[in-house]
Tab-separated table of C-alpha atoms and ligand atoms in Angstrom:
chain	number	residue	atom	x	y	z
A	1	MET	CA	53.641	-103.914	144.136
A	2	LYS	CA	56.549	-106.084	143.088
A	3	ASN	CA	56.758	-109.613	144.517
A	4	LEU	CA	53.342	-109.360	146.143
A	5	LYS	CA	52.769	-112.959	145.065
A	6	THR	CA	55.462	-114.119	147.466
A	7	LYS	CA	53.959	-112.309	150.458
A	8	SER	CA	51.533	-113.767	152.970
A	9	ASP	CA	47.773	-113.606	152.442
A	10	THR	CA	47.377	-111.028	155.211
A	11	THR	CA	49.542	-108.655	153.148
A	12	ARG	CA	48.206	-109.729	149.751
A	13	VAL	CA	44.577	-108.893	150.605
A	14	VAL	CA	45.557	-105.304	151.387
A	15	HIS	CA	47.535	-104.681	148.196
A	16	ALA	CA	46.282	-107.142	145.561
A	17	GLY	CA	44.952	-105.540	142.392
A	18	VAL	CA	45.890	-102.035	143.492
A	19	GLU	CA	47.759	-100.818	140.436
A	20	LYS	CA	49.569	-97.548	139.950
A	21	ASN	CA	47.148	-94.976	138.531
A	22	GLU	CA	47.339	-91.593	136.886
A	23	HIS	CA	47.182	-89.482	140.077
A	24	LEU	CA	48.920	-92.021	142.331
A	25	ALA	CA	45.743	-92.382	144.394
A	26	VAL	CA	46.149	-94.965	147.165
A	27	VAL	CA	42.696	-96.262	146.323
A	28	PRO	CA	42.260	-96.605	142.555
A	29	PRO	CA	39.392	-94.705	140.935
A	30	ILE	CA	36.013	-96.186	140.017
A	31	TYR	CA	35.583	-96.128	136.245
A	32	GLN	CA	31.860	-95.523	136.343
A	33	THR	CA	31.474	-95.548	132.587
A	34	SER	CA	29.679	-97.886	130.211
A	35	THR	CA	31.920	-97.195	127.234
A	36	PHE	CA	35.425	-96.006	126.249
A	37	LYS	CA	36.558	-93.684	123.465
A	38	PHE	CA	38.816	-94.886	120.668
A	39	GLU	CA	41.796	-92.776	119.575
A	40	ASN	CA	40.611	-93.077	115.996
A	41	ALA	CA	38.733	-95.501	113.740
A	42	ASP	CA	41.756	-97.771	113.270
A	43	HIS	CA	42.335	-97.998	117.037
A	44	GLY	CA	38.703	-99.075	117.537
A	45	SER	CA	38.966	-101.759	114.919
A	46	ARG	CA	42.280	-103.041	116.318
A	47	LEU	CA	40.689	-103.370	119.767
A	48	PHE	CA	37.728	-105.259	118.323
A	49	ARG	CA	40.025	-107.592	116.379
A	50	GLY	CA	41.966	-108.264	119.583
A	51	GLU	CA	45.216	-106.978	118.064
A	52	GLU	CA	45.653	-104.487	120.858
A	53	GLU	CA	44.645	-104.541	124.506
A	54	GLY	CA	42.325	-101.866	125.762
A	55	PHE	CA	38.873	-101.112	126.998
A	56	ILE	CA	35.871	-100.997	124.686
A	57	TYR	CA	32.656	-101.437	126.631
A	58	THR	CA	32.067	-102.271	130.295
A	59	ARG	CA	30.197	-105.552	129.643
A	60	MET	CA	33.401	-106.745	127.956
A	61	LEU	CA	35.968	-105.374	130.432
A	62	ASN	CA	36.286	-102.389	132.761
A	63	PRO	CA	39.449	-101.214	134.570
A	64	THR	CA	37.837	-101.185	138.045
A	65	VAL	CA	36.451	-104.668	137.530
A	66	GLN	CA	39.710	-105.905	136.043
A	67	ALA	CA	41.759	-104.629	138.993
A	68	PHE	CA	39.464	-106.550	141.311
A	69	GLU	CA	39.636	-109.689	139.132
A	70	ASN	CA	43.440	-109.555	139.273
A	71	ALA	CA	43.268	-109.403	143.056
A	72	ILE	CA	41.113	-112.518	143.420
A	73	ALA	CA	43.092	-114.467	140.816
A	74	MET	CA	46.215	-113.770	142.879
A	75	LEU	CA	44.611	-114.717	146.196
A	76	GLU	CA	43.473	-118.091	144.787
A	77	ASN	CA	46.902	-118.714	143.176
A	78	GLY	CA	45.030	-118.838	139.868
A	79	HIS	CA	45.677	-117.660	136.333
A	80	LYS	CA	42.837	-115.221	135.672
A	81	SER	CA	39.385	-114.530	136.983
A	82	LEU	CA	35.989	-113.286	135.853
A	83	ALA	CA	33.766	-111.168	138.085
A	84	CYS	CA	30.071	-111.951	137.691
A	85	GLY	CA	26.841	-110.319	138.797
A	86	SER	CA	26.161	-113.056	141.370
A	87	GLY	CA	27.481	-116.403	142.532
A	88	MET	CA	24.808	-118.063	140.394
A	89	ALA	CA	25.964	-116.082	137.335
A	90	ALA	CA	29.474	-117.394	138.022
A	91	ILE	CA	28.245	-120.995	138.268
A	92	HIS	CA	26.164	-120.554	135.114
A	93	THR	CA	29.200	-119.204	133.260
A	94	VAL	CA	31.313	-122.199	134.287
A	95	PHE	CA	28.683	-124.802	133.393
A	96	SER	CA	28.012	-123.085	130.047
A	97	ALA	CA	31.712	-123.135	129.198
A	98	LEU	CA	32.563	-126.661	130.311
A	99	LEU	CA	29.405	-128.608	129.397
A	100	GLN	CA	27.883	-129.435	126.001
A	101	ASN	CA	24.723	-131.215	124.958
A	102	GLY	CA	25.243	-134.901	125.821
A	103	ASP	CA	27.736	-134.269	128.634
A	104	HIS	CA	27.502	-135.489	132.207
A	105	ILE	CA	28.374	-133.763	135.487
A	106	ILE	CA	28.874	-135.248	138.939
A	107	CYS	CA	27.851	-132.809	141.646
A	108	SER	CA	28.045	-132.908	145.455
A	109	ASP	CA	24.584	-133.575	146.866
A	110	ALA	CA	25.160	-131.080	149.673
A	111	VAL	CA	25.547	-127.866	147.684
A	112	TYR	CA	23.924	-124.477	147.547
A	113	GLY	CA	20.265	-125.241	146.696
A	114	PRO	CA	19.967	-123.160	143.492
A	115	THR	CA	23.054	-124.942	142.055
A	116	VAL	CA	21.007	-128.155	142.071
A	117	THR	CA	18.016	-126.360	140.584
A	118	LEU	CA	20.164	-124.779	137.847
A	119	LEU	CA	21.377	-128.217	136.732
A	120	GLU	CA	18.015	-129.886	137.037
A	121	THR	CA	15.808	-127.266	135.424
A	122	ILE	CA	17.998	-125.374	132.946
A	123	PHE	CA	20.961	-127.537	131.953
A	124	THR	CA	18.774	-130.651	131.530
A	125	LYS	CA	16.888	-128.676	128.870
A	126	PHE	CA	20.166	-128.452	126.950
A	127	GLY	CA	20.886	-132.165	127.257
A	128	VAL	CA	23.285	-132.094	130.223
A	129	LYS	CA	22.780	-134.905	132.736
A	130	ALA	CA	23.681	-134.486	136.392
A	131	THR	CA	24.306	-137.116	139.047
A	132	PHE	CA	24.298	-135.994	142.678
A	133	VAL	CA	26.475	-137.973	145.051
A	134	ASP	CA	28.019	-137.653	148.475
A	135	THR	CA	31.431	-136.396	147.302
A	136	SER	CA	32.939	-137.136	150.724
A	137	ASN	CA	32.670	-140.776	149.631
A	138	LEU	CA	35.207	-141.380	146.833
A	139	ASP	CA	33.569	-144.687	145.815
A	140	GLU	CA	30.336	-142.859	145.070
A	141	ILE	CA	32.206	-140.509	142.725
A	142	GLN	CA	34.053	-143.376	141.061
A	143	ASN	CA	30.798	-145.296	140.537
A	144	ALA	CA	29.044	-142.273	139.090
A	145	LEU	CA	31.721	-141.668	136.426
A	146	ARG	CA	30.614	-142.122	132.822
A	147	ASP	CA	32.507	-141.841	129.553
A	148	ASN	CA	30.931	-138.440	129.007
A	149	THR	CA	31.605	-137.023	132.507
A	150	LYS	CA	33.202	-133.624	131.900
A	151	VAL	CA	32.904	-131.959	135.280
A	152	ILE	CA	33.086	-132.986	138.928
A	153	TYR	CA	31.626	-130.188	141.002
A	154	VAL	CA	32.236	-130.010	144.726
A	155	GLU	CA	31.447	-127.637	147.488
A	156	THR	CA	33.635	-128.207	150.535
A	157	PRO	CA	32.594	-127.733	153.243
A	158	GLY	CA	29.209	-128.477	151.715
A	159	ASN	CA	26.232	-126.226	152.264
A	160	PRO	CA	24.577	-126.659	154.759
A	161	THR	CA	25.768	-129.987	156.179
A	162	LEU	CA	29.469	-129.015	156.330
A	163	VAL	CA	30.514	-132.343	154.894
A	164	ILE	CA	34.142	-132.220	153.676
A	165	SER	CA	35.299	-133.507	150.270
A	166	ASP	CA	38.902	-134.573	149.678
A	167	LEU	CA	40.119	-132.162	146.981
A	168	ILE	CA	43.388	-133.956	146.189
A	169	ALA	CA	41.760	-137.379	145.866
A	170	ILE	CA	38.873	-136.036	143.772
A	171	SER	CA	41.200	-134.107	141.469
A	172	THR	CA	43.067	-137.368	140.855
A	173	ILE	CA	39.808	-139.094	139.946
A	174	ALA	CA	38.874	-136.168	137.701
A	175	LYS	CA	42.217	-136.256	135.895
A	176	SER	CA	42.021	-139.983	135.285
A	177	ALA	CA	38.572	-139.472	133.737
A	178	ASN	CA	39.569	-136.407	131.664
A	179	ALA	CA	37.087	-134.340	133.605
A	180	GLN	CA	37.639	-130.981	135.258
A	181	LEU	CA	37.291	-130.436	138.977
A	182	VAL	CA	35.330	-127.302	139.846
A	183	ALA	CA	35.203	-126.210	143.499
A	184	ASP	CA	32.778	-123.771	145.060
A	185	ASN	CA	35.046	-122.192	147.685
A	186	THR	CA	32.490	-119.747	149.102
A	187	PHE	CA	32.491	-121.203	152.631
A	188	CYS	CA	36.267	-120.879	153.005
A	189	SER	CA	37.411	-117.869	151.011
A	190	PRO	CA	40.985	-118.126	149.658
A	191	ILE	CA	42.285	-117.402	153.161
A	192	LEU	CA	41.193	-120.803	154.487
A	193	GLN	CA	41.457	-122.967	151.377
A	194	LYS	CA	42.950	-122.650	147.896
A	195	PRO	CA	41.431	-125.465	145.834
A	196	LEU	CA	43.681	-124.817	142.812
A	197	ASP	CA	46.665	-125.763	145.003
A	198	PHE	CA	44.898	-129.074	145.697
A	199	GLY	CA	44.375	-129.947	142.061
A	200	ALA	CA	41.095	-128.208	141.201
A	201	ASP	CA	40.853	-126.644	137.717
A	202	VAL	CA	38.315	-123.921	138.411
A	203	VAL	CA	37.227	-122.128	141.598
A	204	ILE	CA	33.937	-120.331	142.141
A	205	HIS	CA	32.890	-117.894	144.850
A	206	SER	CA	29.762	-116.109	145.760
A	207	LEU	CA	31.346	-112.723	146.484
A	208	THR	CA	28.171	-111.927	148.374
A	209	LYS	CA	29.502	-113.898	151.330
A	210	TYR	CA	32.963	-113.766	152.966
A	211	LEU	CA	34.840	-111.990	150.183
A	212	ASN	CA	32.703	-108.879	150.374
A	213	GLY	CA	31.905	-109.589	153.992
A	214	HIS	CA	29.561	-106.687	154.636
A	215	ALA	CA	26.240	-108.024	153.329
A	216	ASP	CA	25.782	-105.112	150.912
A	217	VAL	CA	26.732	-106.563	147.500
A	218	VAL	CA	25.571	-109.524	145.428
A	219	GLY	CA	28.348	-110.848	143.202
A	220	GLY	CA	30.282	-113.891	142.069
A	221	ILE	CA	33.655	-114.768	140.631
A	222	VAL	CA	35.302	-117.577	138.679
A	223	VAL	CA	39.045	-118.257	138.908
A	224	THR	CA	40.670	-120.412	136.240
A	225	LYS	CA	43.957	-122.222	136.083
A	226	SER	CA	44.187	-122.231	132.291
A	227	GLU	CA	44.071	-119.506	129.656
A	228	ASN	CA	41.797	-121.691	127.553
A	229	ASP	CA	39.101	-121.971	130.226
A	230	TYR	CA	39.402	-118.251	130.870
A	231	LYS	CA	38.909	-117.403	127.190
A	232	GLN	CA	35.884	-119.696	126.828
A	233	MET	CA	34.291	-118.269	129.942
A	234	ARG	CA	35.039	-114.652	129.013
A	235	LYS	CA	33.302	-115.179	125.683
A	236	ILE	CA	30.250	-116.626	127.419
A	237	LEU	CA	30.125	-113.962	130.112
A	238	ASN	CA	30.404	-111.276	127.467
A	239	GLN	CA	27.565	-112.834	125.465
A	240	THR	CA	25.226	-113.647	128.336
A	241	GLY	CA	25.983	-110.385	130.105
A	242	GLY	CA	26.027	-111.381	133.776
A	243	VAL	CA	28.955	-109.139	134.695
A	244	LEU	CA	29.748	-107.367	137.963
A	245	ALA	CA	29.285	-103.592	137.918
A	246	PRO	CA	32.285	-101.271	138.509
A	247	PHE	CA	30.898	-99.887	141.760
A	248	ASP	CA	30.199	-103.348	143.144
A	249	SER	CA	33.715	-104.428	142.131
A	250	PHE	CA	35.072	-101.447	144.040
A	251	LEU	CA	33.056	-102.393	147.128
A	252	VAL	CA	34.199	-106.032	147.152
A	253	HIS	CA	37.779	-104.947	146.427
A	254	ARG	CA	37.520	-102.764	149.513
A	255	GLY	CA	35.938	-105.644	151.420
A	256	ILE	CA	38.804	-108.048	150.812
A	257	LYS	CA	41.320	-105.725	152.472
A	258	THR	CA	40.028	-106.982	155.828
A	259	LEU	CA	39.374	-110.557	154.656
A	260	ALA	CA	42.307	-112.140	156.476
A	261	ILE	CA	41.531	-110.585	159.845
A	262	ARG	CA	37.802	-111.161	159.418
A	263	MET	CA	38.360	-114.860	158.685
A	264	GLU	CA	40.565	-115.139	161.743
A	265	ARG	CA	37.764	-113.790	163.937
A	266	HIS	CA	35.048	-115.828	162.194
A	267	CYS	CA	37.044	-119.020	162.847
A	268	GLU	CA	37.797	-118.141	166.454
A	269	ASN	CA	34.176	-117.223	167.236
A	270	ALA	CA	32.673	-120.216	165.415
A	271	GLN	CA	34.939	-122.649	167.272
A	272	LYS	CA	33.699	-121.265	170.598
A	273	VAL	CA	30.051	-121.195	169.513
A	274	ALA	CA	30.313	-124.801	168.218
A	275	GLU	CA	31.837	-125.957	171.501
A	276	PHE	CA	29.132	-124.122	173.452
A	277	LEU	CA	26.375	-125.733	171.370
A	278	GLU	CA	27.934	-129.196	171.629
A	279	ASN	CA	27.858	-128.958	175.419
A	280	HIS	CA	24.331	-127.554	175.697
A	281	SER	CA	21.637	-129.952	176.911
A	282	ALA	CA	18.993	-128.633	174.469
A	283	ILE	CA	21.177	-129.450	171.436
A	284	GLU	CA	20.964	-132.833	169.767
A	285	TRP	CA	23.955	-132.644	167.422
A	286	VAL	CA	26.495	-130.142	166.054
A	287	ARG	CA	28.432	-130.295	162.817
A	288	PHE	CA	31.511	-128.049	162.574
A	289	PRO	CA	34.793	-129.033	160.881
A	290	GLY	CA	36.758	-127.758	163.881
A	291	LEU	CA	35.145	-130.200	166.312
A	292	GLU	CA	36.766	-133.583	166.963
A	293	SER	CA	33.276	-135.022	166.543
A	294	HIS	CA	33.177	-133.995	162.866
A	295	PRO	CA	33.657	-137.238	160.890
A	296	GLN	CA	36.224	-135.577	158.605
A	297	HIS	CA	37.937	-133.352	161.143
A	298	LYS	CA	41.376	-134.673	160.095
A	299	LEU	CA	40.726	-134.159	156.397
A	300	ALA	CA	39.444	-130.636	157.115
A	301	LYS	CA	42.667	-129.937	159.007
A	302	SER	CA	44.753	-131.145	156.067
A	303	GLN	CA	43.177	-128.919	153.419
A	304	MET	CA	41.815	-125.928	155.348
A	305	ALA	CA	43.921	-123.319	157.127
A	306	GLY	CA	41.026	-122.708	159.531
A	307	PHE	CA	37.587	-124.215	160.014
A	308	GLY	CA	35.458	-121.264	158.950
A	309	GLY	CA	32.448	-119.557	160.463
A	310	MET	CA	29.616	-121.895	159.466
A	311	ILE	CA	27.934	-124.318	161.883
A	312	ALA	CA	25.024	-126.730	161.359
A	313	PHE	CA	23.151	-128.129	164.323
A	314	GLY	CA	19.914	-129.749	165.429
A	315	VAL	CA	17.898	-128.767	168.476
A	316	LYS	CA	16.262	-131.494	170.576
A	317	GLY	CA	12.593	-131.574	169.632
A	318	GLY	CA	13.399	-131.047	165.932
A	319	LEU	CA	11.940	-128.367	163.736
A	320	SER	CA	9.517	-126.808	166.246
A	321	SER	CA	12.284	-126.294	168.805
A	322	GLY	CA	14.575	-124.961	166.075
A	323	LYS	CA	11.895	-122.441	165.060
A	324	SER	CA	11.428	-121.369	168.651
A	325	LEU	CA	15.192	-120.814	168.950
A	326	MET	CA	15.302	-118.696	165.791
A	327	ASP	CA	12.304	-116.625	166.865
A	328	ASN	CA	13.780	-115.854	170.292
A	329	LEU	CA	17.208	-114.604	169.221
A	330	GLU	CA	17.959	-110.894	169.459
A	331	LEU	CA	21.560	-110.377	168.351
A	332	CYS	CA	21.708	-113.219	165.826
A	333	GLN	CA	19.528	-112.200	162.904
A	334	LEU	CA	17.112	-114.505	161.135
A	335	ALA	CA	18.176	-114.153	157.496
A	336	VAL	CA	19.638	-116.207	154.673
A	337	SER	CA	23.100	-115.528	153.231
A	338	LEU	CA	26.307	-115.862	155.215
A	339	GLY	CA	29.864	-114.664	155.586
A	340	GLY	CA	29.053	-111.147	156.669
A	341	VAL	CA	30.303	-109.414	159.805
A	342	GLU	CA	26.935	-109.971	161.490
A	343	THR	CA	25.766	-113.345	162.836
A	344	LEU	CA	22.936	-114.793	160.748
A	345	ILE	CA	20.826	-117.855	161.418
A	346	GLN	CA	18.424	-119.682	159.095
A	347	HIS	CA	16.536	-122.903	158.439
A	348	PRO	CA	17.749	-124.563	155.169
A	349	ALA	CA	14.831	-127.009	154.659
A	350	SER	CA	12.290	-124.177	154.481
A	351	MET	CA	14.604	-121.453	153.168
A	352	THR	CA	17.890	-121.823	151.190
A	353	HIS	CA	17.329	-125.462	150.269
A	354	ALA	CA	13.532	-125.444	149.897
A	355	SER	CA	13.779	-125.467	146.080
A	356	MET	CA	15.656	-128.801	146.144
A	357	GLY	CA	12.634	-130.803	147.270
A	358	LYS	CA	12.411	-133.102	150.303
A	359	THR	CA	13.717	-136.290	148.636
A	360	ALA	CA	16.925	-134.661	147.409
A	361	ARG	CA	17.341	-132.949	150.770
A	362	GLU	CA	16.998	-136.190	152.686
A	363	ALA	CA	19.484	-137.917	150.381
A	364	ALA	CA	21.941	-135.128	151.205
A	365	ASN	CA	21.285	-135.298	154.959
A	366	ILE	CA	19.636	-131.885	155.033
A	367	THR	CA	17.098	-132.847	157.688
A	368	ASP	CA	14.084	-130.751	158.638
A	369	GLY	CA	15.622	-130.061	162.046
A	370	LEU	CA	18.917	-128.675	160.700
A	371	VAL	CA	19.621	-125.061	161.649
A	372	ARG	CA	22.515	-123.178	160.034
A	373	ILE	CA	24.366	-120.349	161.688
A	374	SER	CA	26.890	-118.017	160.101
A	375	VAL	CA	28.940	-116.780	163.029
A	376	GLY	CA	29.847	-113.105	162.693
A	377	ILE	CA	32.690	-111.071	164.137
A	378	GLU	CA	30.794	-109.652	167.130
A	379	ASN	CA	32.050	-110.336	170.642
A	380	VAL	CA	31.696	-114.077	170.988
A	381	ASN	CA	30.317	-113.899	174.542
A	382	ASP	CA	27.467	-111.736	173.271
A	383	ILE	CA	26.671	-114.306	170.558
A	384	ILE	CA	26.763	-117.166	173.053
A	385	THR	CA	24.614	-115.287	175.585
A	386	ASP	CA	22.029	-114.634	172.868
A	387	LEU	CA	21.951	-118.344	171.952
A	388	LYS	CA	21.828	-119.366	175.627
A	389	ASN	CA	18.868	-117.067	176.302
A	390	ALA	CA	16.917	-118.241	173.265
A	391	LEU	CA	17.635	-121.922	173.988
A	392	GLY	CA	16.358	-121.341	177.524
A	393	LYS	CA	12.999	-120.229	176.126
A	394	ILE	CA	12.267	-123.413	174.137
B	401	LIG	C1	25.286	-117.934	148.154
B	401	LIG	C2	25.985	-119.059	147.538
B	401	LIG	C3	25.994	-119.236	146.143
B	401	LIG	C4	25.226	-118.314	145.216
B	401	LIG	O1	25.713	-117.021	145.247
B	401	LIG	P1	24.797	-115.717	144.945
B	401	LIG	O2	25.777	-114.614	145.073
B	401	LIG	O3	23.709	-115.697	145.959
B	401	LIG	O4	24.251	-115.880	143.572
B	401	LIG	C5	26.701	-120.289	145.636
B	401	LIG	N1	27.375	-121.133	146.432
B	401	LIG	C6	27.379	-121.000	147.764
B	401	LIG	C7	28.137	-121.988	148.590
B	401	LIG	C8	26.683	-119.966	148.368
B	401	LIG	O5	26.678	-119.861	149.696
């Protein structure tokens, strides 16, 4: 569609990446093929030399995957994007492209647990040093800068503490240090936050979460601002092979059609659940960017179009009370992952962030009593009733 770029996100999610196809199908076909025929020997060799555009082999590029990549690049106001087999494959692709032996990266201390493990167990082997700081504190970032800092990596809101990092201020620091700002935007989706508009150079998503939204695909995506980053990353993704399959691309492409209305409901429901929790006598504390009590509520308001569906909280009595809550819920399901239509609840210290180790967790404020809830799109009164009943049983 012409001029889709100028339309609102609610319209863009429905039409993005849907190109005209041979039979004018409203939903483009799934190219479930591993390889593509060449017209003749010369055509094949021109494609391989990059003298002509076309499809060769699905690990390199596939029309179904490419249509989906175009959609996400547009929604993030980016240049191009690369669909990966998981969020971790996307993060690995970005680190591999932007970091060399001897380089340094500054990373938010409150990030998805395996991101920390990836840096500390794999990239250290290749001579990349990582410093973990509270990226909501600009002084900590400034103090951690070294001559060889190539990447500042932030997740905002951070997982699972929901701490907010100032994208504009951090991108200014990154620019002054000749480093690139990479933002994991999984918790927001492009509907609530577009980090490239705030100065970030690269955006990452776990597609598994809000973008797909239906808890039935594992995938990831990288969106770049520059052609150079895109080319480097495409080369690496092609060589390491962590691509997204055509069918999974089709599913997530279908998922994003409802992204705008899903995010609206997630935000609405989470605000009500957060307010309910904050006023409940069994709850010790609640962290949600949409609450006035969130220390960076104003900053969240300035860079997010909505506060999202993720809430962190602590139950009075700590871990044992938190466990009792989780075990007594009926509607809210005890499972890791997030961003799906169903409400999920989990315990980061023993689940998603267990691999980080207790010292790193404590430094990042991921206390043993912290419970994380991903508020779904069910009727909010049903979610609240479920929580009320389970809290009553502690
Ligand atoms: C889930 C998640 C990831 C990793 O994505 P996978 O698809 O599970 O590999 C990365 N970052 C954040 C914020 C996540 O929630």
